[in-house]
Coordinates of C-alpha atoms in Angstrom, one line a residue:
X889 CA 0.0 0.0 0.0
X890 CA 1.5 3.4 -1.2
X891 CA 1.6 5.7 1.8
X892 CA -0.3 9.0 1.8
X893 CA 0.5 12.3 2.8
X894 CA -1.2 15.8 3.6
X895 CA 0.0 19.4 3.6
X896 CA -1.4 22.8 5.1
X897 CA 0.3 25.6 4.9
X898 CA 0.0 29.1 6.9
X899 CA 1.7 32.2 6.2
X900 CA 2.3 33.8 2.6
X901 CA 2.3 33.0 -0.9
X902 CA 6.5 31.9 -0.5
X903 CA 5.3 29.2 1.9
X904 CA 3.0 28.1 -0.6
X905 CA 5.4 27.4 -3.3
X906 CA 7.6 25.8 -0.8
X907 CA 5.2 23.4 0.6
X908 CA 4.0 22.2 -3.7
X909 CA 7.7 22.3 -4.0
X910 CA 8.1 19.5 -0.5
X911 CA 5.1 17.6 -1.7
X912 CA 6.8 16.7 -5.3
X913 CA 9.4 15.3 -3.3
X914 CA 7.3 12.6 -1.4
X915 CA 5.6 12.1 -4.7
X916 CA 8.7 10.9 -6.3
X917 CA 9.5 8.8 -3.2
X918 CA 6.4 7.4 -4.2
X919 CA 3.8 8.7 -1.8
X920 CA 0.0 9.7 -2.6
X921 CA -1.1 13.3 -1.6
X922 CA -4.3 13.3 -0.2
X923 CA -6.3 16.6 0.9
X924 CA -5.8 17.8 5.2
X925 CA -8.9 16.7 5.8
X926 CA -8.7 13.2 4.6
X927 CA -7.1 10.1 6.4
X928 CA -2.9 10.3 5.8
X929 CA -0.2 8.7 6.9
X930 CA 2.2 12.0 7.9
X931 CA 0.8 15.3 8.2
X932 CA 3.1 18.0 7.5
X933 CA 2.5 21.8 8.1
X934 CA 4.2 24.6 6.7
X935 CA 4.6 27.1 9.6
X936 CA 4.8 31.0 9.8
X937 CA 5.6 33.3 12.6
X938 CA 4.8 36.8 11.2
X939 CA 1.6 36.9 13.4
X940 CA 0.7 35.8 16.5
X941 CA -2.8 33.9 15.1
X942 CA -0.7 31.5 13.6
X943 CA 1.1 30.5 16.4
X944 CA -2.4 29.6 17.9
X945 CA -3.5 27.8 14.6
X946 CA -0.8 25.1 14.7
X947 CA -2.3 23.8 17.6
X948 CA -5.5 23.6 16.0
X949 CA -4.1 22.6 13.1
X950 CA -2.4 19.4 14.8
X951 CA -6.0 18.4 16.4
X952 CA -7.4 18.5 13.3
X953 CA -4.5 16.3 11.8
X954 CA -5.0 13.6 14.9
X955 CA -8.8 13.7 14.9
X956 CA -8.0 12.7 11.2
X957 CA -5.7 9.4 12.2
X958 CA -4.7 9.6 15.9
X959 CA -1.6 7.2 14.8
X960 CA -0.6 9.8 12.1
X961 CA 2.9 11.1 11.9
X962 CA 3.0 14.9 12.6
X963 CA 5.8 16.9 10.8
X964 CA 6.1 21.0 11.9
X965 CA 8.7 22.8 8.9
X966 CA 8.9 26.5 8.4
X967 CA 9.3 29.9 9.7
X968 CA 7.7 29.1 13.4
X969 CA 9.5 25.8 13.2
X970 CA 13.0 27.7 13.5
X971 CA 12.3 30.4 15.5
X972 CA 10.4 28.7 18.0
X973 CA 11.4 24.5 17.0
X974 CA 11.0 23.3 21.0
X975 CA 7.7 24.9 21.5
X976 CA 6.3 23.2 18.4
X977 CA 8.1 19.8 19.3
X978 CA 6.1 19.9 23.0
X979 CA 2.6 20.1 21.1
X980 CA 0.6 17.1 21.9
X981 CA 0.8 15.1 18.7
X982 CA 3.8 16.8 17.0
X983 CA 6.5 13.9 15.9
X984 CA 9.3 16.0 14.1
X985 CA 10.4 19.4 13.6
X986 CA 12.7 21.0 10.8
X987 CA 14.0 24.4 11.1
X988 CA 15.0 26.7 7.7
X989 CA 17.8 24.2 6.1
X990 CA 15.9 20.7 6.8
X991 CA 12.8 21.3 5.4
X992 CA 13.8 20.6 1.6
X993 CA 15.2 17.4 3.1
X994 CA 12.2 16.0 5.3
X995 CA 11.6 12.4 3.5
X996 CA 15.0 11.9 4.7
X997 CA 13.7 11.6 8.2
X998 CA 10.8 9.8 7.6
X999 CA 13.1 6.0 7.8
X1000 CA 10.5 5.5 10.5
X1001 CA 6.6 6.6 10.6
X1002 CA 5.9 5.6 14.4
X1003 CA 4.8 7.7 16.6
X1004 CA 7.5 9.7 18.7
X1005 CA 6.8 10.0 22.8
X1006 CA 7.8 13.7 22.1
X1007 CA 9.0 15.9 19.1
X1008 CA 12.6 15.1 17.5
X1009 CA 14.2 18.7 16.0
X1010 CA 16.1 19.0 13.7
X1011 CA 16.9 23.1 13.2
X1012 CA 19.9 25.0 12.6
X1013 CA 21.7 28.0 13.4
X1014 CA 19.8 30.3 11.1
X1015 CA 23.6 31.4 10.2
X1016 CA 23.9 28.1 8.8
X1017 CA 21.0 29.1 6.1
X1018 CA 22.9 30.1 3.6
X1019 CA 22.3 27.9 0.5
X1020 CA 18.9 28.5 -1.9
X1021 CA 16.3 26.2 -2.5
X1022 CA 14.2 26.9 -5.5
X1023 CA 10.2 26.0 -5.8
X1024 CA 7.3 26.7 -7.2
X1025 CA 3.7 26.1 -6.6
X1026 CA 1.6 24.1 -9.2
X1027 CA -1.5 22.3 -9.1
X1028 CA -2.9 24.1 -6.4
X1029 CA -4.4 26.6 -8.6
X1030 CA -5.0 28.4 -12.0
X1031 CA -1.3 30.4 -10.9
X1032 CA 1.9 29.5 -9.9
X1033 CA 4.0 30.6 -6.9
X1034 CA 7.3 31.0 -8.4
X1035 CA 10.1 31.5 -5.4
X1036 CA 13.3 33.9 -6.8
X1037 CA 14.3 35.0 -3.5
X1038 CA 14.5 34.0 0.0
X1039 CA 15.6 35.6 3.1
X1040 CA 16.7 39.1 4.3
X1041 CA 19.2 41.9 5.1
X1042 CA 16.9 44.4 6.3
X1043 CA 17.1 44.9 10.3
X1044 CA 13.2 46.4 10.6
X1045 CA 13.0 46.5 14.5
X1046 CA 8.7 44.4 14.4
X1047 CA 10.0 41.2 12.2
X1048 CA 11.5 37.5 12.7
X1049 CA 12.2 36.7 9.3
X1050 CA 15.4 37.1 9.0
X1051 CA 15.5 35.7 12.0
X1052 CA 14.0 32.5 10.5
X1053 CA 15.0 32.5 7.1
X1054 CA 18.1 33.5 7.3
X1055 CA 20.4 36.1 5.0
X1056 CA 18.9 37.2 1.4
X1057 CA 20.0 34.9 -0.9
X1058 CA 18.6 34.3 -5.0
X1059 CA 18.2 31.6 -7.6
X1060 CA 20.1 31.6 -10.6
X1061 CA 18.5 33.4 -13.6
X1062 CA 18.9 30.4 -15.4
X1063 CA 16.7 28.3 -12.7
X1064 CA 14.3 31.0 -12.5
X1065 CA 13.6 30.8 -16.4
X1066 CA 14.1 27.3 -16.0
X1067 CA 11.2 26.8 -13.5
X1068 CA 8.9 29.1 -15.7
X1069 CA 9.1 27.1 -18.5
X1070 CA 8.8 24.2 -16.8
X1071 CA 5.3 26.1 -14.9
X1072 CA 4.2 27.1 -18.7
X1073 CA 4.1 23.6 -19.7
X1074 CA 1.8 22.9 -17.4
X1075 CA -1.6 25.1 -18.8
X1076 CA -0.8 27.3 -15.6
X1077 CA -2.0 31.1 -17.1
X1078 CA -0.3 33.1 -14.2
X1079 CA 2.8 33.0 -12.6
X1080 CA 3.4 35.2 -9.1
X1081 CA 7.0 36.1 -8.0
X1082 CA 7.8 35.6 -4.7
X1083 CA 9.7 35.6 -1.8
X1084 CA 11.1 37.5 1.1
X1085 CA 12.3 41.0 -0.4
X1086 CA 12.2 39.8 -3.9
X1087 CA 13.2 43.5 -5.2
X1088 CA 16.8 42.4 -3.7
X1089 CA 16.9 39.7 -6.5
X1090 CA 20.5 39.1 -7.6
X1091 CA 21.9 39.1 -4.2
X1092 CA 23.9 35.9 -3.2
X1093 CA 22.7 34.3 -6.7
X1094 CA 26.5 33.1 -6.7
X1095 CA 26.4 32.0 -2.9
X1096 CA 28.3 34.8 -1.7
X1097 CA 27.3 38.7 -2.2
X1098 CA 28.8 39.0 -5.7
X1099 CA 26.0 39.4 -8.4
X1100 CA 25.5 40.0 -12.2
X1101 CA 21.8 40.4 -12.0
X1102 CA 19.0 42.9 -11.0
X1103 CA 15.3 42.5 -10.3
X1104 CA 14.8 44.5 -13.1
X1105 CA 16.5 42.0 -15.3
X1106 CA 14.9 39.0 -14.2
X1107 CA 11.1 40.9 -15.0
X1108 CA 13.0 41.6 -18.5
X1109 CA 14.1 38.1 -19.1
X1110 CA 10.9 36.5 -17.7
X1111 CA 8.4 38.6 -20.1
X1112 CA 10.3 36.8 -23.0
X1113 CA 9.1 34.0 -21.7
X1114 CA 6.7 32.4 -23.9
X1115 CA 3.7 30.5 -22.9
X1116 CA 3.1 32.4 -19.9
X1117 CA -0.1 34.5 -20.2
X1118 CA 0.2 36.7 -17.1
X1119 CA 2.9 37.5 -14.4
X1120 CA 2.4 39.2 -11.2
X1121 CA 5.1 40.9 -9.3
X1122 CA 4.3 40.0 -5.7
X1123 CA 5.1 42.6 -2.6
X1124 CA 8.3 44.6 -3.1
X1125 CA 9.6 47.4 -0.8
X1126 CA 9.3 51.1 -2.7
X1127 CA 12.3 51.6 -2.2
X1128 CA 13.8 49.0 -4.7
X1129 CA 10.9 49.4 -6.9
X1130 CA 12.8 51.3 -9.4
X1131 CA 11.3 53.4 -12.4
X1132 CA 12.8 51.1 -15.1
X1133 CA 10.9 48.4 -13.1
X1134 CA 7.4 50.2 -13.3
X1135 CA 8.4 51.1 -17.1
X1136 CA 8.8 47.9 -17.8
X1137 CA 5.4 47.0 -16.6
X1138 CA 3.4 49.2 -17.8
X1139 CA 5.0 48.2 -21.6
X1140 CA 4.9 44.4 -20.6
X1141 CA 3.4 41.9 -22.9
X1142 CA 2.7 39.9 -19.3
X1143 CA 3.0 41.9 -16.7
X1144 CA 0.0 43.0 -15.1
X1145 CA -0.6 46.1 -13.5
X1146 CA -0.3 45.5 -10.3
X1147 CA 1.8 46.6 -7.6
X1148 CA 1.6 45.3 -3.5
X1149 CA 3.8 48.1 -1.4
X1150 CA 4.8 48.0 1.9
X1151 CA 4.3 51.2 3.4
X1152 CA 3.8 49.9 7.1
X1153 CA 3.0 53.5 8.3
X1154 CA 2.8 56.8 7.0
X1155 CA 4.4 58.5 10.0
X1156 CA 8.2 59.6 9.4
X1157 CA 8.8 58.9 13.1
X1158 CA 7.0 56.1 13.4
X1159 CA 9.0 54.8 10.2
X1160 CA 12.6 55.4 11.8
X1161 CA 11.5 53.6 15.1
X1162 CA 10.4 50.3 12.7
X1163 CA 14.7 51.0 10.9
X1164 CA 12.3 51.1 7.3
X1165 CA 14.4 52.2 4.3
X1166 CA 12.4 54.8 3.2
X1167 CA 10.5 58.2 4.2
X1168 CA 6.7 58.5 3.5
X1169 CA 7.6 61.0 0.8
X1170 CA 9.4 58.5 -1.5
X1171 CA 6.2 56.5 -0.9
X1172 CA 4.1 58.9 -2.8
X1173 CA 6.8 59.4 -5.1
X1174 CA 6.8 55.6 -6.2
X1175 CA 2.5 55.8 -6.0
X1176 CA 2.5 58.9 -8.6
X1177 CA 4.9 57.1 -10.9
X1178 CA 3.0 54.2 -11.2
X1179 CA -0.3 56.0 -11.7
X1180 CA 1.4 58.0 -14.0
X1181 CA 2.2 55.4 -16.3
X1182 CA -0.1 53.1 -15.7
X1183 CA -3.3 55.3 -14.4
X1184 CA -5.9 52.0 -14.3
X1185 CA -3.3 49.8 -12.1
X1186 CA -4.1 48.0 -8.8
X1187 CA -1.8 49.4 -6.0
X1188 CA -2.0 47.1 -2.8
X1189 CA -0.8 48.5 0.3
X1190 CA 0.5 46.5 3.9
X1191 CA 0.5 49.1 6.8
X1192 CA 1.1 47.9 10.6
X1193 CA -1.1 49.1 13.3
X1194 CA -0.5 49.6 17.1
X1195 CA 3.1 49.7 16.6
X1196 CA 5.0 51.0 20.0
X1197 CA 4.8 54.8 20.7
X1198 CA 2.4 54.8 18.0
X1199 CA 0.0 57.8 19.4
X1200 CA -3.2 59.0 18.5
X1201 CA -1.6 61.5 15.9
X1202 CA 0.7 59.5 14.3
X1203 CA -2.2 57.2 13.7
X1204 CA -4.0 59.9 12.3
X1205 CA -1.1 60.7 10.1
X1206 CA -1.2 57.2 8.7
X1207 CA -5.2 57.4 8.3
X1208 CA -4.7 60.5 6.4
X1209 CA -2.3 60.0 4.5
X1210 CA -3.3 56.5 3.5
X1211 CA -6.9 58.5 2.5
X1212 CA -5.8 61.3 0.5
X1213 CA -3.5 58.3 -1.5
X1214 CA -4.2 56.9 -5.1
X1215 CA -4.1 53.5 -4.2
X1216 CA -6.1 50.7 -4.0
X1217 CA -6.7 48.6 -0.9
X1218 CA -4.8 47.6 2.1
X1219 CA -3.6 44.6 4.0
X1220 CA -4.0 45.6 7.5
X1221 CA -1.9 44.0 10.0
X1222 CA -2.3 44.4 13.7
X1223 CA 1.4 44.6 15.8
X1224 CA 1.9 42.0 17.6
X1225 CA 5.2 41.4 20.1
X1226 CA 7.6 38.9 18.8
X1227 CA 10.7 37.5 21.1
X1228 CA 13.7 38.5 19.5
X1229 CA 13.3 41.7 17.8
X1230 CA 14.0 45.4 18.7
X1231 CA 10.4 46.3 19.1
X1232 CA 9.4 44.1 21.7
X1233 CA 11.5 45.8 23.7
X1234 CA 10.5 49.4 22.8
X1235 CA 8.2 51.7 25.6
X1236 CA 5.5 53.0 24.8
X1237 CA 3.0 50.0 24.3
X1238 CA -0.3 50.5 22.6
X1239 CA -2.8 48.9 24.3
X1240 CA -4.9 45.8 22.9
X1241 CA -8.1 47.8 22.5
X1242 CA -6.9 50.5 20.6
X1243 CA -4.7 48.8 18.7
X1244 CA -8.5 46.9 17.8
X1245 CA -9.9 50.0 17.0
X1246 CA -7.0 51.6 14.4
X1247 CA -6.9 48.3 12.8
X1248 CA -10.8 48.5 12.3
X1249 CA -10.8 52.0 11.1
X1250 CA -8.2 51.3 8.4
X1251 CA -10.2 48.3 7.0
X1252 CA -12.9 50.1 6.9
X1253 CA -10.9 52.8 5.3
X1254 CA -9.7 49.6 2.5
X1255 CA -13.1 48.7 1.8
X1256 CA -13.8 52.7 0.8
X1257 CA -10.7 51.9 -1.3
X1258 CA -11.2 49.3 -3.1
X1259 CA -14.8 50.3 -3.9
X1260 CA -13.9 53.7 -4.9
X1261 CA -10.9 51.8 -7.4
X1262 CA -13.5 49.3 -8.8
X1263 CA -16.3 52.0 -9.5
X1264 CA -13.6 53.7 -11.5
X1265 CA -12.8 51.0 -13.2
X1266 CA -16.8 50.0 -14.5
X1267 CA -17.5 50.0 -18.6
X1268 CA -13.5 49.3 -18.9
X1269 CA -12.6 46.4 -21.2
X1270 CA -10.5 44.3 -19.2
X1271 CA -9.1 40.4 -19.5
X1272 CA -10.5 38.0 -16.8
X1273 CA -8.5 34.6 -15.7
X1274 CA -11.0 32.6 -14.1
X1275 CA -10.8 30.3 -11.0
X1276 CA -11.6 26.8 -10.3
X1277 CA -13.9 27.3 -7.3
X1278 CA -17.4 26.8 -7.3
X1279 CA -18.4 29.2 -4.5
X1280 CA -22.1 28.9 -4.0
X1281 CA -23.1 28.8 -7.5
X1282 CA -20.5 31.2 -8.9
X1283 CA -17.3 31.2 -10.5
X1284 CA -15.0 33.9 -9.5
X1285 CA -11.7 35.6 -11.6
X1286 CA -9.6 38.5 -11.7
X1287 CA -8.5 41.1 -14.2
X1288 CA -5.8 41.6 -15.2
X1289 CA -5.1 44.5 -12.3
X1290 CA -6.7 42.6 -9.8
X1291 CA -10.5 43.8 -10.3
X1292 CA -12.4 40.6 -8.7
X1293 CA -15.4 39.5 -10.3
X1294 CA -18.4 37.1 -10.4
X1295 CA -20.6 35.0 -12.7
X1296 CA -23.0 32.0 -12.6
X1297 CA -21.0 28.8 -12.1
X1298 CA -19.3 27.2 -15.5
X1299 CA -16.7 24.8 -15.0
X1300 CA -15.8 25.2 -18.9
X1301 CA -14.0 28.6 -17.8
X1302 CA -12.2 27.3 -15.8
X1303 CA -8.3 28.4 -15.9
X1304 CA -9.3 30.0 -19.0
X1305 CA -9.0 33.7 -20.2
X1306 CA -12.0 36.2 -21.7
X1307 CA -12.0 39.5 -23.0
X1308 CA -15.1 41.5 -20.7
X1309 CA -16.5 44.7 -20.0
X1310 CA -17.2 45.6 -16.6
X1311 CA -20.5 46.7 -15.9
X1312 CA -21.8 47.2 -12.2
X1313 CA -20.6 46.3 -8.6
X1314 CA -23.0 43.4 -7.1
X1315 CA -24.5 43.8 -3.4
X1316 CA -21.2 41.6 -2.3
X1317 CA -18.7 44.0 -3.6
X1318 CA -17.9 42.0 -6.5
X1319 CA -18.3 42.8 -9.9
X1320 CA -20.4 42.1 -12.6
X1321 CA -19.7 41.8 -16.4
X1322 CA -20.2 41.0 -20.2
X1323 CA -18.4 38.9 -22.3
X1324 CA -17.1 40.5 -25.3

């Protein structure tokens, strides 16, 4: 009997494309893979530390696994897994844990599936994290995850990531276009760059610091890259989103307009106290390039809430100045303490119920946001890629910048493309079109 094995992942899209990237390698050592919810033989989850939720969902996560099969083996890899690999290895259930340099290696701990009386680690020094690992996501969905990047050299005083991934490192541009192809050739429509601070591309592509290659010439070689219908450039700081870059785009044959910034606050002091790389005014410098080559593009923004000595008016000069912006919606995080950094150790503490209500009053502020962009965007001609859900009678699909839309179930679209015109915004938000 072949065994059988099950993945869930938390955390970002780079986690996703490393777990599709794990799972090939138990397929070709001849496992099944099966979905989480089914009966497997290991369970492994893909970990992430950025907030504190998903330190609470592994828990969950491993009940679910056991009510599954109770004699399951239980594998923790990932970003929690080396930043915190003890703590995971003493949850009930929990047979192995590999830290950052392990992971791509787990079916070479699996010589034997029983149960362990507690949880083995394996996890390194994160100095030790100093080789790449390429992957990709496929099968998962009508895109790819394509990893160019991993790790980081920024020292920004709220995050772990470095911490758990180690230096910044990149594939080789040959791998890169390598895995591409290799995605293209599979019917996948969309590829999405990612990784860690994937605008640092070229760095440590030789293993070392020395470089030939930019970010902006891995989008240039990539759009040459036939087959491929759409590529999306995941987050990137603004600071190494260059002009060529956003050039480049807006001439692309397949990149979309699309853009997700970090801007984390929009208060100068609040900006130096997180050590970002940027002021707020190079911010709406890189915004007003973008819309001024590309006016109709989708511009995503992450901002942190609640960060310490965050007061009521540097809030509001985040609130502001996230209002009065051209952009497009936001990822709202709430700040959360984590062991190890600068900022945990920072006065000033925002308390929990505030830090509630800023996060609440931005979202509310995105939903504005992304209504305002998508009622600008209504009797536009537009290209939709189509997903493979069927969510309560509907199939869903974005434009090409990232408009989401809606129309009665039909499996036949599926991972396919159509020319539309958007017509109206439905009761849900999401919006309506025509086929052209």
């Amino acid at each position: 009997m072949r065994k059988k094995v099950a993945f869930y992942t938390l955390g970002c899209k780079l986690n996703f494309s490393e777990t599709s990237t794990i799972a090939r390698s138990f397929t070709e050592e001849g496992f099944d893979r099966v979905d989480f919810s089914e009966k497997a033989d290991i369970y492994v989850i893909n970990t992430c530390s950025v907030t504190e939720n998903a330190d609470k969902r592994f828990k969950t996560i491993v009940k679910q696994a056991q009510k599954s099969n109770s004699e399951a083996f239980v594998a923790a890899v990932g970003c929690y897994a080396q930043l915190k690999p003890e703590q995971l290895a003493d949850v009930n259930g929990v047979d192995l844990v590999l830290g950052a340099t392990e992971k791509f290696k787990i079916t070479d701990y699996l010589n034997d599936l029983s149960k362990n009386d507690y949880g083995e680690v394996h996890s390194c020094e994160i100095e030790e994290a100093d080789f790449y690992v390429g992957s990709y996501s496929v099968g998962d969905r009508t895109r790819a995850f394509l990893k160019v990047q991993d790790g980081c050299d920024y020292k920004c005083t709220y995050c772990t990531i470095p911490l758990a991934r180690g230096i910044s490192r990149s594939d080789t541009m040959d791998n890169v276009l390598k895995n591409a192809r290799e995605i293209s050739a599979q019917n996948i429509k969309e590829i999405v760059l990612t990784g860690v601070n994937i605008g640092d591309y070229g760095k440590g592509e030789f293993g070392n610091k020395k470089h030939e290659h930019t970010f902006l010439d891995l989008v240039t070689e990539l759009d040459k890259v036939e087959g491929i219908e759409r590529l999306r450039i995941s987050s990137i700081e603004p600071n190494l989103l260059k002009n060529e870059t956003i050039d480049l785009v807006s001439k692309s044959r397949a990149f979309v307009p699309h853009f997700h910034i970090p801007l984390q606050s929009g208060s100068n002091t609040i900006l130096k106290k997180m050590k970002r790389r940027y002021m707020r005014e190079l911010y709406v410098d890189r915004v007003s390039k973008i819309r001024e080559v590309m006016p109709h593009a989708c511009i995503g923004v992450d901002v942190i809430v609640g960060f310490p000595g965050e007061t009521d008016e540097h809030f509001l000069e985040t609130y502001n100045f996230l209002s009065e912006l051209d952009i497009s919606y936001l990822h709202v995080f709430t700040y959360s303490e984590r062991d190890n950094t600068e900022a945990a150790e920072m006065e000033g503490i925002v308390l929990g119920n505030v830090r509630s209500k800023r996060s609440k009053m931005l979202r509310g502020l995105s939903v504005k946001k992304r209504r305002a962009f998508y009622e600008n965007q209504l009797n536009s001609s537009k290209t939709v890629l189509f997903e493979s859900e069927n969510k309560e009678g509907y199939i869903h699909g974005f434009t090409e910048n990232y408009v989401k839309v809606k129309a009665p179930w039909n499996p036949e679209l599926v991972n396919t493309l159509h020319p539309v015109e958007l017509t109206k915004i439905d009761d849900d938000g999401i919006v309506r079109f025509e086929f052209l």
